[in-house]
CSV table of C-alpha atoms in Angstrom, one decimal:
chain,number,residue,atom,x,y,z
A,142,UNK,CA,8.9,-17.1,9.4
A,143,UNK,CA,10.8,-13.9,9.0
A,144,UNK,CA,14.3,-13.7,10.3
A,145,UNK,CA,15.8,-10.6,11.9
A,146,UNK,CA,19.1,-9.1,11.5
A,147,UNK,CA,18.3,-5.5,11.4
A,148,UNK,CA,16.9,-2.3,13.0
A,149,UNK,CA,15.4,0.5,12.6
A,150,UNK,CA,11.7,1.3,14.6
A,151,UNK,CA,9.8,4.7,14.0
A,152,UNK,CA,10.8,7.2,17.1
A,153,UNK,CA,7.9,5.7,19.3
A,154,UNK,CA,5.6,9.1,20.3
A,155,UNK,CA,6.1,10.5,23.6
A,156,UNK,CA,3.8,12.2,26.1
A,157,UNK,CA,4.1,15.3,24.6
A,158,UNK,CA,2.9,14.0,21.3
A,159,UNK,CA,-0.2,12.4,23.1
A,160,UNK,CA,-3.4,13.8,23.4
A,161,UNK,CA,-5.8,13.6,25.7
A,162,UNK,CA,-7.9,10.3,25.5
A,163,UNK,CA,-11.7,10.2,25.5
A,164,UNK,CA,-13.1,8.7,28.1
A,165,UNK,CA,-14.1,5.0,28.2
A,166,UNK,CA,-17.8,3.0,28.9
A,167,UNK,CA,-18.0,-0.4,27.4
A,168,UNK,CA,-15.9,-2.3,24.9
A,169,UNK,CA,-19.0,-1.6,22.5
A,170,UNK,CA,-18.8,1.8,23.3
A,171,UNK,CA,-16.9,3.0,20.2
A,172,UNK,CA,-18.9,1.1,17.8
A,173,UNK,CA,-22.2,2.5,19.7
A,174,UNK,CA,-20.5,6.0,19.5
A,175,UNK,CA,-20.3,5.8,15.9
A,176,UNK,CA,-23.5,4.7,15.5
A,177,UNK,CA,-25.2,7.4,16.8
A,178,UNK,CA,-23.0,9.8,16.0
A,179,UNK,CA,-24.7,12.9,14.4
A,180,UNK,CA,-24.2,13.2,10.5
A,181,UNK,CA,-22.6,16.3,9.4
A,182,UNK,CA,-24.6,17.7,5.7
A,183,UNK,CA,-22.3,17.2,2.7
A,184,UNK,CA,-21.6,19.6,-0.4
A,185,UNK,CA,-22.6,18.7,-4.1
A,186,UNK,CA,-21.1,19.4,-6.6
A,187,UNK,CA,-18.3,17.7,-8.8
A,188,UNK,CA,-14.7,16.4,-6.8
A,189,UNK,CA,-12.7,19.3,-6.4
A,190,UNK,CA,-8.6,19.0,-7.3
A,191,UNK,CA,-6.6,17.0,-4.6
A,192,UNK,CA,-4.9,19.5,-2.5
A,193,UNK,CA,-0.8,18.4,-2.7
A,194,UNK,CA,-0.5,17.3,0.1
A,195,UNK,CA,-3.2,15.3,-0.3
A,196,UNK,CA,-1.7,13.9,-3.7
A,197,UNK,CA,1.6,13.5,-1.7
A,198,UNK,CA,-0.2,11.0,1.1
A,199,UNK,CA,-1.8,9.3,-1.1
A,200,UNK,CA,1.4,8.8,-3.0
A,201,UNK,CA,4.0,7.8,0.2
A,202,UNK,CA,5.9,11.0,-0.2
A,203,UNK,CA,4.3,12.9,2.6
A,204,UNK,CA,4.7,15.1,5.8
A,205,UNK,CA,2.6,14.7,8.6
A,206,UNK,CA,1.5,17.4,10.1
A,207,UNK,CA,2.6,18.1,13.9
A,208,UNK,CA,-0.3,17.1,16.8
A,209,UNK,CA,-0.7,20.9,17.9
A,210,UNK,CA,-1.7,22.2,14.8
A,211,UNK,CA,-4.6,19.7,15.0
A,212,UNK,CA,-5.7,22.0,18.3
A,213,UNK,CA,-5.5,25.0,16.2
A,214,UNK,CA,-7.9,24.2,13.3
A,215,UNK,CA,-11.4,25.3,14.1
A,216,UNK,CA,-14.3,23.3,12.8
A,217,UNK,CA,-15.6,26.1,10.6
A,218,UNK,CA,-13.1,24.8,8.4
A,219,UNK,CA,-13.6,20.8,8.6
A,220,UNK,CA,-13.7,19.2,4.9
A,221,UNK,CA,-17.1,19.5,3.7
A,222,UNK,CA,-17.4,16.2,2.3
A,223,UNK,CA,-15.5,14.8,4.8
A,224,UNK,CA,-17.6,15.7,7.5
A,225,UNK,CA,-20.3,14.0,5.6
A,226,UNK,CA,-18.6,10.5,6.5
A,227,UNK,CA,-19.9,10.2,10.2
A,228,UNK,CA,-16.0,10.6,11.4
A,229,UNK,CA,-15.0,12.3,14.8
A,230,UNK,CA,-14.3,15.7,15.2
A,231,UNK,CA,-10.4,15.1,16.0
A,232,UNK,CA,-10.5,12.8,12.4
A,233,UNK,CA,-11.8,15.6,10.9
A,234,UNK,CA,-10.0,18.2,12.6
A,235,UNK,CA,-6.4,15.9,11.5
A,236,UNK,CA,-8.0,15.7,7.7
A,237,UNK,CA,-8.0,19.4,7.9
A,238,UNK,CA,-4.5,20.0,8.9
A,239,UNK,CA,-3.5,17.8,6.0
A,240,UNK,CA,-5.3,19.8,3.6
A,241,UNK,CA,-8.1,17.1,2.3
A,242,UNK,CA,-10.5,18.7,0.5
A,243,UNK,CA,-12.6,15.5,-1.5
A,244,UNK,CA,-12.3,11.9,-0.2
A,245,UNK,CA,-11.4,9.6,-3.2
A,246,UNK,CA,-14.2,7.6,-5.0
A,247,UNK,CA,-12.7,4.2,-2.5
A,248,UNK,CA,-12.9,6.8,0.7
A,249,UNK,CA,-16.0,7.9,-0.1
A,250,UNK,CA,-17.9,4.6,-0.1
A,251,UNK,CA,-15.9,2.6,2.2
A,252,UNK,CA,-15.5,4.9,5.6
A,253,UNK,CA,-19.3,5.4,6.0
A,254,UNK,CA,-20.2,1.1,5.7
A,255,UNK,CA,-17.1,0.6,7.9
A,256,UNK,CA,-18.1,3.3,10.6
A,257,UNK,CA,-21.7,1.8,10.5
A,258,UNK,CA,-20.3,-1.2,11.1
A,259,UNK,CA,-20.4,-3.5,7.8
A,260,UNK,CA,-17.8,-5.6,6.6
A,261,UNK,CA,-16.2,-4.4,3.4
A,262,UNK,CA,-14.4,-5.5,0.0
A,263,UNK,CA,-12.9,-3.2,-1.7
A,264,UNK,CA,-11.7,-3.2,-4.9
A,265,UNK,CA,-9.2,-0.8,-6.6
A,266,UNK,CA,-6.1,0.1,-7.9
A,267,UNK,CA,-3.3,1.1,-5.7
A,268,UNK,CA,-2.9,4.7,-4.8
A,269,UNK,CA,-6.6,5.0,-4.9
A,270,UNK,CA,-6.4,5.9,-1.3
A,271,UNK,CA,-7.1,2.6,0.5
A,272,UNK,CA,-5.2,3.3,3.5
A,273,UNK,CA,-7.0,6.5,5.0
A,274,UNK,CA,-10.4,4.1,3.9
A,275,UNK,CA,-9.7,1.5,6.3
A,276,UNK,CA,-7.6,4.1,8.3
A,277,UNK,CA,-9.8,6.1,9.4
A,278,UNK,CA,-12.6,3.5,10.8
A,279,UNK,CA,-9.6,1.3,12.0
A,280,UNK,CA,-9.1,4.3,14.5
A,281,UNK,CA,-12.0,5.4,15.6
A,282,UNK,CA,-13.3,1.6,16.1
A,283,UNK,CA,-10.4,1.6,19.2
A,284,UNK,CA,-10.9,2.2,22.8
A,285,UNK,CA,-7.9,4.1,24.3
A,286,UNK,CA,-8.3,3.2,27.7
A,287,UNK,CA,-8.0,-0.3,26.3
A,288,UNK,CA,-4.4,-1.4,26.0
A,289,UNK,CA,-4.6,-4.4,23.8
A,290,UNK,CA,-4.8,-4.8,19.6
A,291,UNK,CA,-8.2,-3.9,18.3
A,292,UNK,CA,-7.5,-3.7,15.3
A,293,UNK,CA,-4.8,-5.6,12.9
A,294,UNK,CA,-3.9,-4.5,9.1
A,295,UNK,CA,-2.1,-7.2,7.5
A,296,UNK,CA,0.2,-6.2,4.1
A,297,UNK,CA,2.2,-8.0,1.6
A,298,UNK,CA,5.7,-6.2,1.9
A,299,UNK,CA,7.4,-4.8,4.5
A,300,UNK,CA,7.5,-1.6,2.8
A,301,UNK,CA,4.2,-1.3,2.4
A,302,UNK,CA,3.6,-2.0,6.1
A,303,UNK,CA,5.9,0.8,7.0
A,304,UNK,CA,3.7,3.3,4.9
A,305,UNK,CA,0.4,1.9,6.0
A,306,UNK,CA,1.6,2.1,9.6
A,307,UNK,CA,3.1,5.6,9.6
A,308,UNK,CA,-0.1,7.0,8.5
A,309,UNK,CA,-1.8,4.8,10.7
A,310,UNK,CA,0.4,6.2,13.7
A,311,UNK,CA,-0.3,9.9,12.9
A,312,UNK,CA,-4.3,9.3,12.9
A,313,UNK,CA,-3.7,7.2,15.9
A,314,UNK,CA,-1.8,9.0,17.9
A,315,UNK,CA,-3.7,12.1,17.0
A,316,UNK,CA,-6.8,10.1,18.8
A,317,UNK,CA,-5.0,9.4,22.2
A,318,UNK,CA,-3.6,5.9,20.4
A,319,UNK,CA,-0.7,3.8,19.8
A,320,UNK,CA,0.0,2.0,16.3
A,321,UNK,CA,3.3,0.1,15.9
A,322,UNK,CA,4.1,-2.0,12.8
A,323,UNK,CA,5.4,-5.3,13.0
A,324,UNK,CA,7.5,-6.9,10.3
A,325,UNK,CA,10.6,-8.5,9.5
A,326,UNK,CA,14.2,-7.3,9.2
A,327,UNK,CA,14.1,-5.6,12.3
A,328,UNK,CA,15.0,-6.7,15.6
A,329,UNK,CA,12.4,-8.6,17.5
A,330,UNK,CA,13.5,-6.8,20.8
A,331,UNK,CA,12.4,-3.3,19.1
A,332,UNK,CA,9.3,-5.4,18.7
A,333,UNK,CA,8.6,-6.5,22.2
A,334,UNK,CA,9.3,-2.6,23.6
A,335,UNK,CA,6.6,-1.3,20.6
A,336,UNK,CA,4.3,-4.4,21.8
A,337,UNK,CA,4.9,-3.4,25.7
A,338,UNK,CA,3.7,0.1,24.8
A,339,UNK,CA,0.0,-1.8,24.8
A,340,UNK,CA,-0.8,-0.7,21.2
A,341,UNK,CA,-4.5,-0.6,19.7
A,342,UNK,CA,-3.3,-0.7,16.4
A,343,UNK,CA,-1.0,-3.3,14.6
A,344,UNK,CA,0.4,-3.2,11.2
A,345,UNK,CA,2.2,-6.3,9.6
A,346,UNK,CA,3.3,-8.4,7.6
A,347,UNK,CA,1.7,-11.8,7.9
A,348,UNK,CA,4.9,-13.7,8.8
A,349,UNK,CA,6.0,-11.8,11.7
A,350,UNK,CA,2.2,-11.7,13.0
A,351,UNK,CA,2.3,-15.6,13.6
A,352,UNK,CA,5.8,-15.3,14.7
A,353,UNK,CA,4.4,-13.0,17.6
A,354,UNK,CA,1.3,-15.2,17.7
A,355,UNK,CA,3.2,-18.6,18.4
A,356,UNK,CA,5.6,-16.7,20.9
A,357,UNK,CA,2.1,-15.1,22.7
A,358,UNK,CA,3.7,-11.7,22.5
A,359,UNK,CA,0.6,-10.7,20.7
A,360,UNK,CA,-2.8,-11.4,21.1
A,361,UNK,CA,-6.2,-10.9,18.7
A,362,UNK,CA,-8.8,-12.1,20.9
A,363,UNK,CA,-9.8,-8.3,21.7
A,364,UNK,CA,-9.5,-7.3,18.0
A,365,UNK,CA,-12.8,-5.5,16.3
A,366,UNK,CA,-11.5,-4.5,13.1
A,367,UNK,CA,-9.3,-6.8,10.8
A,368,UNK,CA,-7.9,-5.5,7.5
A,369,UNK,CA,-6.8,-7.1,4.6
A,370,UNK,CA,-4.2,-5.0,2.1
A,371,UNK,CA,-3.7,-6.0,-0.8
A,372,UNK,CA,-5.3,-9.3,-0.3
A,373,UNK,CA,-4.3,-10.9,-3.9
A,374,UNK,CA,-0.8,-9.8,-3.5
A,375,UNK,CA,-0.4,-11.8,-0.2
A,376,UNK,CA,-2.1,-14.8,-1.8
A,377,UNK,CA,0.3,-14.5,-5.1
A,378,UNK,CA,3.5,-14.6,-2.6
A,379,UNK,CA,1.7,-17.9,-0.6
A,380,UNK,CA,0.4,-16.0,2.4
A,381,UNK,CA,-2.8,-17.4,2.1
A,382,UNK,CA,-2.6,-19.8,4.9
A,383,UNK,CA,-1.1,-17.3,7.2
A,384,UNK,CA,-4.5,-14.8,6.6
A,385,UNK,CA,-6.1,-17.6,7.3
A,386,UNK,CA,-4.7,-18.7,10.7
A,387,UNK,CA,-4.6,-14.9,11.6
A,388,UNK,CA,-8.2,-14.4,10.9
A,389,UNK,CA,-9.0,-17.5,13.2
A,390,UNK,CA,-7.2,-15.7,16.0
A,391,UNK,CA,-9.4,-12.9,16.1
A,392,UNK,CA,-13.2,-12.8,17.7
A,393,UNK,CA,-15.9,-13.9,15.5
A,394,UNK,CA,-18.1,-10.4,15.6
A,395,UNK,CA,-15.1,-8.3,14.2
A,396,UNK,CA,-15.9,-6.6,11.4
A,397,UNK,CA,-13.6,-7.7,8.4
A,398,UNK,CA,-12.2,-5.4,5.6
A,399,UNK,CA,-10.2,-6.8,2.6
A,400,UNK,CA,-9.1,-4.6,-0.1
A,401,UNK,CA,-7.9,-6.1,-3.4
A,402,UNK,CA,-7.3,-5.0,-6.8
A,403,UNK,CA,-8.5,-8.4,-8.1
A,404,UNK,CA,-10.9,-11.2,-6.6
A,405,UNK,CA,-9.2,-14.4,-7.5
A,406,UNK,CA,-10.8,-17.3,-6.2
A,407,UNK,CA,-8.8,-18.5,-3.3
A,408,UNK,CA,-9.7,-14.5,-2.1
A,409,UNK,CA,-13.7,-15.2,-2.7
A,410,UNK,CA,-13.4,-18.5,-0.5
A,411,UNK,CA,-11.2,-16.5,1.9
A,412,UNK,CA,-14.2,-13.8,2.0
A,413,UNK,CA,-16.9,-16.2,2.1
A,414,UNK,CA,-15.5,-18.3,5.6
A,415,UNK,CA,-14.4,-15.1,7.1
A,416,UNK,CA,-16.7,-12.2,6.3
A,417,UNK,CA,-20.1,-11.6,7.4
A,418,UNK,CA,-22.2,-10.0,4.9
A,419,UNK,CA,-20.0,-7.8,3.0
A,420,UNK,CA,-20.8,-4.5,1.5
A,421,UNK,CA,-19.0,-4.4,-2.2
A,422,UNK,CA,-17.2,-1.3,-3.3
A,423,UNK,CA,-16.0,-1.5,-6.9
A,424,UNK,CA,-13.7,1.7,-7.7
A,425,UNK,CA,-13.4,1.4,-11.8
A,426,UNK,CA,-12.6,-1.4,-14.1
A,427,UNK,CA,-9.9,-3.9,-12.4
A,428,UNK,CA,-8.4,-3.6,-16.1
A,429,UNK,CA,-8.3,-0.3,-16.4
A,430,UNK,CA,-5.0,1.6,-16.5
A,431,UNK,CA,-4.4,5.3,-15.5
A,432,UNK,CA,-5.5,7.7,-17.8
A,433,UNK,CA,-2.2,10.0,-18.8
A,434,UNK,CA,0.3,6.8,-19.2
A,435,UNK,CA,1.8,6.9,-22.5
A,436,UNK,CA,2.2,3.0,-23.0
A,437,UNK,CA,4.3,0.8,-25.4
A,438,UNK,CA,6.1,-1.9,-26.3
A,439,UNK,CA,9.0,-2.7,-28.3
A,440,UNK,CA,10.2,-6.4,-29.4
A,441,UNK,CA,13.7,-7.2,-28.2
A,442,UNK,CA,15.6,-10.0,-28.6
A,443,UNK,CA,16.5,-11.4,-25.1
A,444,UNK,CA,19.7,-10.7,-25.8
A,445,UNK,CA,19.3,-7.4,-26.5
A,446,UNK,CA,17.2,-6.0,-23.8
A,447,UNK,CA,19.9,-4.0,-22.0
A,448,UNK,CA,21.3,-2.4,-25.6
A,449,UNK,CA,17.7,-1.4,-25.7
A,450,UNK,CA,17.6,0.3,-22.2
A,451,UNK,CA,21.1,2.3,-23.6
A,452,UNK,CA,18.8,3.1,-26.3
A,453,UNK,CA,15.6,4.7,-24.6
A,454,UNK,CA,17.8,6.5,-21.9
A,455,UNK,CA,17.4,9.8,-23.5
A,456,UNK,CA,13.9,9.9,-22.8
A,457,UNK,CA,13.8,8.3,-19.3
A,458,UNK,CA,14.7,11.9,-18.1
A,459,UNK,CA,13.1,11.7,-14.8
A,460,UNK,CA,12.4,9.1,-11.8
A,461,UNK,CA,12.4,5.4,-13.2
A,462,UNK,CA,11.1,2.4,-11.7
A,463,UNK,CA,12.2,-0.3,-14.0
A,464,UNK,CA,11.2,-4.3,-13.0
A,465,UNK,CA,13.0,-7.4,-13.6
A,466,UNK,CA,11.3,-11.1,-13.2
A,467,UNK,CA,14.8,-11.9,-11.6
A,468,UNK,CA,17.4,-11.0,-9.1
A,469,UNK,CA,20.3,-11.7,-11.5
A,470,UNK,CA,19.1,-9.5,-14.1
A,471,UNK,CA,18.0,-6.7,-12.0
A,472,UNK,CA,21.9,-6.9,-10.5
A,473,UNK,CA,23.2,-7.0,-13.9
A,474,UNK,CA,21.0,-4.1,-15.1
A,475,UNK,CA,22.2,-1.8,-12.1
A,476,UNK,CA,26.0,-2.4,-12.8
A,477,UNK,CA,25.4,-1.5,-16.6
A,478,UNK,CA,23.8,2.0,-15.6
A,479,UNK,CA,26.3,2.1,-12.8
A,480,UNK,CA,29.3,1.6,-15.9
A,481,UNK,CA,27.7,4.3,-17.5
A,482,UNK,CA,27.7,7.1,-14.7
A,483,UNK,CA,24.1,6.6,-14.3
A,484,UNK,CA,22.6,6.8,-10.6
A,485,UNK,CA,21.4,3.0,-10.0
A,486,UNK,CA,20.6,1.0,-7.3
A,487,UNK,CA,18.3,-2.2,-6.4
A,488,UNK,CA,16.0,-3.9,-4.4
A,489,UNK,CA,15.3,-7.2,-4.1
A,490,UNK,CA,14.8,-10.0,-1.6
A,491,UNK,CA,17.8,-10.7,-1.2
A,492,UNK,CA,19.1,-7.4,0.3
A,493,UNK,CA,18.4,-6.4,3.8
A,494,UNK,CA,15.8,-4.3,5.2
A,495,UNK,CA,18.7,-1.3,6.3
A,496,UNK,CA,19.5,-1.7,2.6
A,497,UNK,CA,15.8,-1.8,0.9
A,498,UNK,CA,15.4,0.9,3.4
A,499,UNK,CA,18.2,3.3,2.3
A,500,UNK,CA,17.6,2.3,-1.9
A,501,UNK,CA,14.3,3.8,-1.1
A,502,UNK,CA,14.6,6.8,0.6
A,503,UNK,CA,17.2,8.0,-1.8
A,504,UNK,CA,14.4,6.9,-4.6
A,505,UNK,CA,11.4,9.1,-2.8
A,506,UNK,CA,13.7,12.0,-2.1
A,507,UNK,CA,15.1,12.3,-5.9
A,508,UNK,CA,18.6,11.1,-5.6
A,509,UNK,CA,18.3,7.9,-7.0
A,510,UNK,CA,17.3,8.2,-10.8
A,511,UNK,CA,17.2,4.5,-11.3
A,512,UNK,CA,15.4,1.8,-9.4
A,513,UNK,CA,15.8,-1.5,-10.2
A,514,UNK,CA,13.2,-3.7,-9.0
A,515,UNK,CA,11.7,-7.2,-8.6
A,516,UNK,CA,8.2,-7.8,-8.3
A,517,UNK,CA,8.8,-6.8,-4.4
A,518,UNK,CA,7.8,-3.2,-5.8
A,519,UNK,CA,5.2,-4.0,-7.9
A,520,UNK,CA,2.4,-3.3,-6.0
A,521,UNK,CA,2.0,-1.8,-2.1
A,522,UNK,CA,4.6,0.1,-2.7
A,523,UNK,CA,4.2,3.4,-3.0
A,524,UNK,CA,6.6,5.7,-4.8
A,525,UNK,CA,6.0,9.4,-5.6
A,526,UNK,CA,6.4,11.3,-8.9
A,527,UNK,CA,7.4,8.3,-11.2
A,528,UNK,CA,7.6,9.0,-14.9
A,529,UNK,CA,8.5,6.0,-15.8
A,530,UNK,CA,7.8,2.4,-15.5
A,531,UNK,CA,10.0,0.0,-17.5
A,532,UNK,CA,9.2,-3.8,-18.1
A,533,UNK,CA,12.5,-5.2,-18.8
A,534,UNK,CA,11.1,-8.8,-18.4
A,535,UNK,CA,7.3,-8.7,-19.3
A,536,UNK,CA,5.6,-9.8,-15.8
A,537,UNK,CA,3.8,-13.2,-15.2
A,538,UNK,CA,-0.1,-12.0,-15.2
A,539,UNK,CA,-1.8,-9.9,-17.5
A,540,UNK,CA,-2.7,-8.4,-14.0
A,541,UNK,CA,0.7,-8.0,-12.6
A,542,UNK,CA,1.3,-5.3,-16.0
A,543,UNK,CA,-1.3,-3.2,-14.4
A,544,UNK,CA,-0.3,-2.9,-11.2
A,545,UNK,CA,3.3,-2.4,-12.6
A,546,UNK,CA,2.2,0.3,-14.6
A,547,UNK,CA,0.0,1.8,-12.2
A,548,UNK,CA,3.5,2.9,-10.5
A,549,UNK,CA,3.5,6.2,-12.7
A,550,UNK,CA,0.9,8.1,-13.7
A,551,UNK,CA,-0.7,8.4,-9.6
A,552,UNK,CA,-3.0,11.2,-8.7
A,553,UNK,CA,-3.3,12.5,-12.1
A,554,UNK,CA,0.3,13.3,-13.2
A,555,UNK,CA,1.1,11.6,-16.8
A,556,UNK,CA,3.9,9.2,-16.8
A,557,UNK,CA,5.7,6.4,-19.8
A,558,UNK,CA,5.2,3.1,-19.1
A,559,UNK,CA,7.7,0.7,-21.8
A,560,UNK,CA,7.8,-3.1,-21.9
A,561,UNK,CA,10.3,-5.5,-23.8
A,562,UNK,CA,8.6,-8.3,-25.6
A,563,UNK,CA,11.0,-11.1,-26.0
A,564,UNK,CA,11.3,-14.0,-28.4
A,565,UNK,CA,8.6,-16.2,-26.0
A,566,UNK,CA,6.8,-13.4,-24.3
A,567,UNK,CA,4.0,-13.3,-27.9
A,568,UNK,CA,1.2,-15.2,-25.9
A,569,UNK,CA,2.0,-13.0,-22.7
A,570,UNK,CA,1.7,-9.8,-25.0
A,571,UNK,CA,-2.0,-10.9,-26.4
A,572,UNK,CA,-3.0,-11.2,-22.6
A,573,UNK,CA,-2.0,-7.9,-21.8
A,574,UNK,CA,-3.5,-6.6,-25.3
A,575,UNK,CA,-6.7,-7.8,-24.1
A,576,UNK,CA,-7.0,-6.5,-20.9
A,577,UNK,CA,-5.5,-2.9,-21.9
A,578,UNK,CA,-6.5,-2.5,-25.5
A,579,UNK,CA,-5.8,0.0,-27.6
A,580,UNK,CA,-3.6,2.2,-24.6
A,581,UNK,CA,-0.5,0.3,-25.3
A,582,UNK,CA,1.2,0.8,-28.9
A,583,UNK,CA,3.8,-0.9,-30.6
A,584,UNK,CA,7.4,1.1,-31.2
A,585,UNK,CA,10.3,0.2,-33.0
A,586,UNK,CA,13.8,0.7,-32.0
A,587,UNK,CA,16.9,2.0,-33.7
A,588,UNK,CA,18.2,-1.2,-32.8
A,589,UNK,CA,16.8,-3.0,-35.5
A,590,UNK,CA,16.7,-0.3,-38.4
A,591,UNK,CA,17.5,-1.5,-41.4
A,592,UNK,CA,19.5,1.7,-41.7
């Protein structure tokens, strides 16, 4: 169970922020609304570009647009293809104030099963744009003039619960909601003034879920949408029994969504007990790496790994993300950039949430060169405008090196992704080899020139 010690809740939105909510018939009402809510004709025609401030949400480096310029966008200029989707006018209407043009290939398929009311799996890389997928229906599923959870999003890290609910919050509140994220390293009394604010929407990490569950500060019986983040994620760091007891808190006829970049097989028995008839969305090979990541590899002696680093610094010009398998090393790593005048930090479990926090705001807004990371930040966490991605210690899973890698190289910008192959990391490489192929090349270092 998560232990608090420090602060720090999102400025909770005020009445002027609030819109006006739509009036109220039954609890079915929003999910008989949707149904027969008139579809809007879509364009053909290829995916147009991401608009950047599309690229920016999708990437956790974004600015939300204010409620009132939601009043001023007339539906002559609603997103085509998003109006295709079955989504409110207001959705729409907060889709065009942040510039969305094309839903992603995940958005695309997913918001129209969820708005008809199926349960869904997704699966797909991170910074796909899962979280306006499941967003979107999440909000327009709630009744405002109920003031209990209807709908729960559960996610691996704390950080990524803070991006999931602040884009949650904006979409909510733009709908006459309220969305608060529950997590630990924050105070549980800023939790019991969020929870007295009656939210529809609650975003969290498992832990501090049952920690509200077992105190009855929170309750799921009224919930109609459940969602799953990063599903395998919370499995690999032993949340599985937690999804499980959250999913039996919540009413039988939810619908369910789980989104996962793989489908081990703990996640296809969790899907099977607790899903009813799931539509399957498959967004490209679960393999597959982003197309514009220059990948290699270089064998290093264990020894040598941070001589190596020293080495490649010339080239690792721009925003690095470089992961460690443990704390020590990422510690030791930081103070050896730190000795050179480089600009460092870390983040790791064993640092606070102010701290995490701070390390990665200065990484999003540019003045941290240098993240140090353990696998805390390999996946959910989302990071604009990485070059680079460095493996210092090769991760566990052939798996795990995607979603490392899938750090840099987001919404089509290229990006370097480096790994150090140590003396016993040979049979680890071959995974990786075959579940990559050809996309990650050998290179030699200076190091070891015979010159």
């Amino acid at each position: 169970m998560s232990q608090d010690n420090a602060s720090g809740e999102a400025r909770p939105s005020t009445a002027a922020d609030r819109v006006e909510p739509r009036q109220s018939d039954s609890p079915s009402a929003p999910r008989r609304r949707r149904r027969n809510r008139r579809k809007r004709a879509g364009g053909d025609g290829p995916p147009q570009p991401q608009s950047a401030t599309q690229k920016a949400l999708l990437s956790g480096g974004y600015k939300l647009p204010t409620l009132g310029e939601l009043d001023q966008v007339s539906p002559d200029n609603w997103p085509t293809a998003f109006s295709a989707l079955q989504l409110s006018d207001r959705m729409l209407s907060a889709l065009t104030a942040l510039n969305f043009e094309e839903p992603t290939p995940i958005q695309e398929q997913s918001i129209p099963l969820l708005m008809d009311g199926h349960d869904v799996v997704g699966q797909a890389q991170t910074g796909t744009g899962k979280t306006v997928a499941f967003g979107l229906p999440a909000v327009e599923v709630c009744d405002p003039d109920l003031g209990e959870c209807q709908a729960i999003v559960l996610t691996p890290t704390r950080e990524l619960a803070q991006q999931v609910g602040s884009v949650l919050d904006f979409f909510a509140r733009a709908a006459g909601l309220e969305a608060t994220v529950l997590m630990g390293g924050r105070r549980l009394s800023d939790d019991f003034a969020n929870l007295e604010r009656q939210p529809q929407i609650v975003v969290g990490t498992p832990g501090r879920i049952i920690d509200h569950l077992e105190r009855r500060t929170l309750r799921l019986n009224r919930v109609r949408m459940a969602v799953l983040d990063e599903a395998d994620r919370m499995l690999d760091i032993g949340f599985y029994p937690d999804m499980r007891r959250i999913l039996r808190r919540c009413p039988d006829d939810r619908q369910t969504a789980l989104f996962s970049a793989t489908i081990p097989t703990p996640i296809k028995s969790l899907i099977h007990q607790f899903m009813h008839d799931p539509e399957h969305v498959h967004i490209a090979p679960e393999v597959a790496t982003a197309e514009g990541i220059f990948q290699r590899y270089y064998e290093v002696a264990d020894r040598d790994k941070i001589r190596a680093v020293e080495e490649l610094l010339p080239e690792l010009s721009g925003r690095t993300l470089v992961f460690c398998n443990m704390k020590v090393t990422v510690d030791r790593l930081v103070r050896r950039l730190l000795d050179r005048g480089l600009n460092a930090d870390a983040i790791h479990g064993d640092r606070d949430q102010r701290k995490r926090d701070r390390v990665m705001g200065q990484f999003r807004s540019g003045d941290l060169q240098f993240l140090i990371a353990t696998d805390v930040a390999a996946r959910g966490l989302d990071i604009p405008d990485v070059q680079h991605v460095v493996n210092f210690d090769l991760p566990q899973t052939a798996e795990d090196y995607v979603h490392r890698v899938g750090r840099t190289g987001r919404a089509g910008a290229e990006g370097s992704a480096i790994s150090f192959v140590g003396e016993w990391d040979f049979d680890q490489l071959e995974k990786i080899l075959k579940l990559v192929g050809d996309d990650l090349k050998r290179g030699e270092l200076e190091l070891y020139s015979s010159g």
